[in-house]
C-alpha angles and dihedrals in degrees: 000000000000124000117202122215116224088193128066109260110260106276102245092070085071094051085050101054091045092049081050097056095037092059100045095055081044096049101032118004093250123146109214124198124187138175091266125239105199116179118194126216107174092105109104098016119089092186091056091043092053089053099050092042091056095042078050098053092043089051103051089044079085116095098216112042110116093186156023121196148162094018105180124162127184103215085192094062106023098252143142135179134185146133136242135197112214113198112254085233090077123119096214115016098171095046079051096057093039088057090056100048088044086045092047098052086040098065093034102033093164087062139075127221138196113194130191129215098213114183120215110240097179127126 
């Protein structure tokens, strides 16, 4: 039975399960997906919502991104986290994503961002 959760999951889950994937790729070349668990913490925090409004806003300044997700920033260390899905009817997804990332520290030079390129695989 499945239980669902009316709050957002605690934040450091998401740091986890990205840890998780990062190593494995590190330690054994595997690519690991997963059903996400993405936990939000921009609520309360300006300066997190400005941040994720104006990723959001670079992002979605790309034709052909079909989704942004999993957006998590840590205001403490200067760093953000999120994923994006790039149609597969890009030229050039990967200049696409690179964009992104270059757009992204450009606007915000003193943070650091990870960003996943993230495929739809729906129907």
């Amino acid at each position: 039975m499945w239980r669902w959760m009316t709050a957002s999951p605690p934040p450091q889950i998401d740091v986890l399960s990205r840890a998780i994937q990062s190593r494995a790729f590190e330690r054994c070349g595997v690519i690991l997906t997963t059903v996400g668990i993405y936990a939000t913490n921009d609520s309360g925090s300006e300066v997190l919502r400005d941040l994720r409004e104006g990723v959001e806003r670079i992002v979605w300044s790309h034709e052909h991104v079909a989704q942004m997700h999993g957006f998590y920033a840590n205001e403490e260390r200067h760093t953000a986290l999120f994923d994006v899905i790039v149609d597969f009817d890009d030229p050039d997804r990967m200049g696409t994503y690179e964009a992104i990332r270059a757009e992204c520290s450009e606007a915000y030079p003193d943070w650091s961002f990870t960003v996943g390129l993230d495929s739809d695989v729906s129907d």
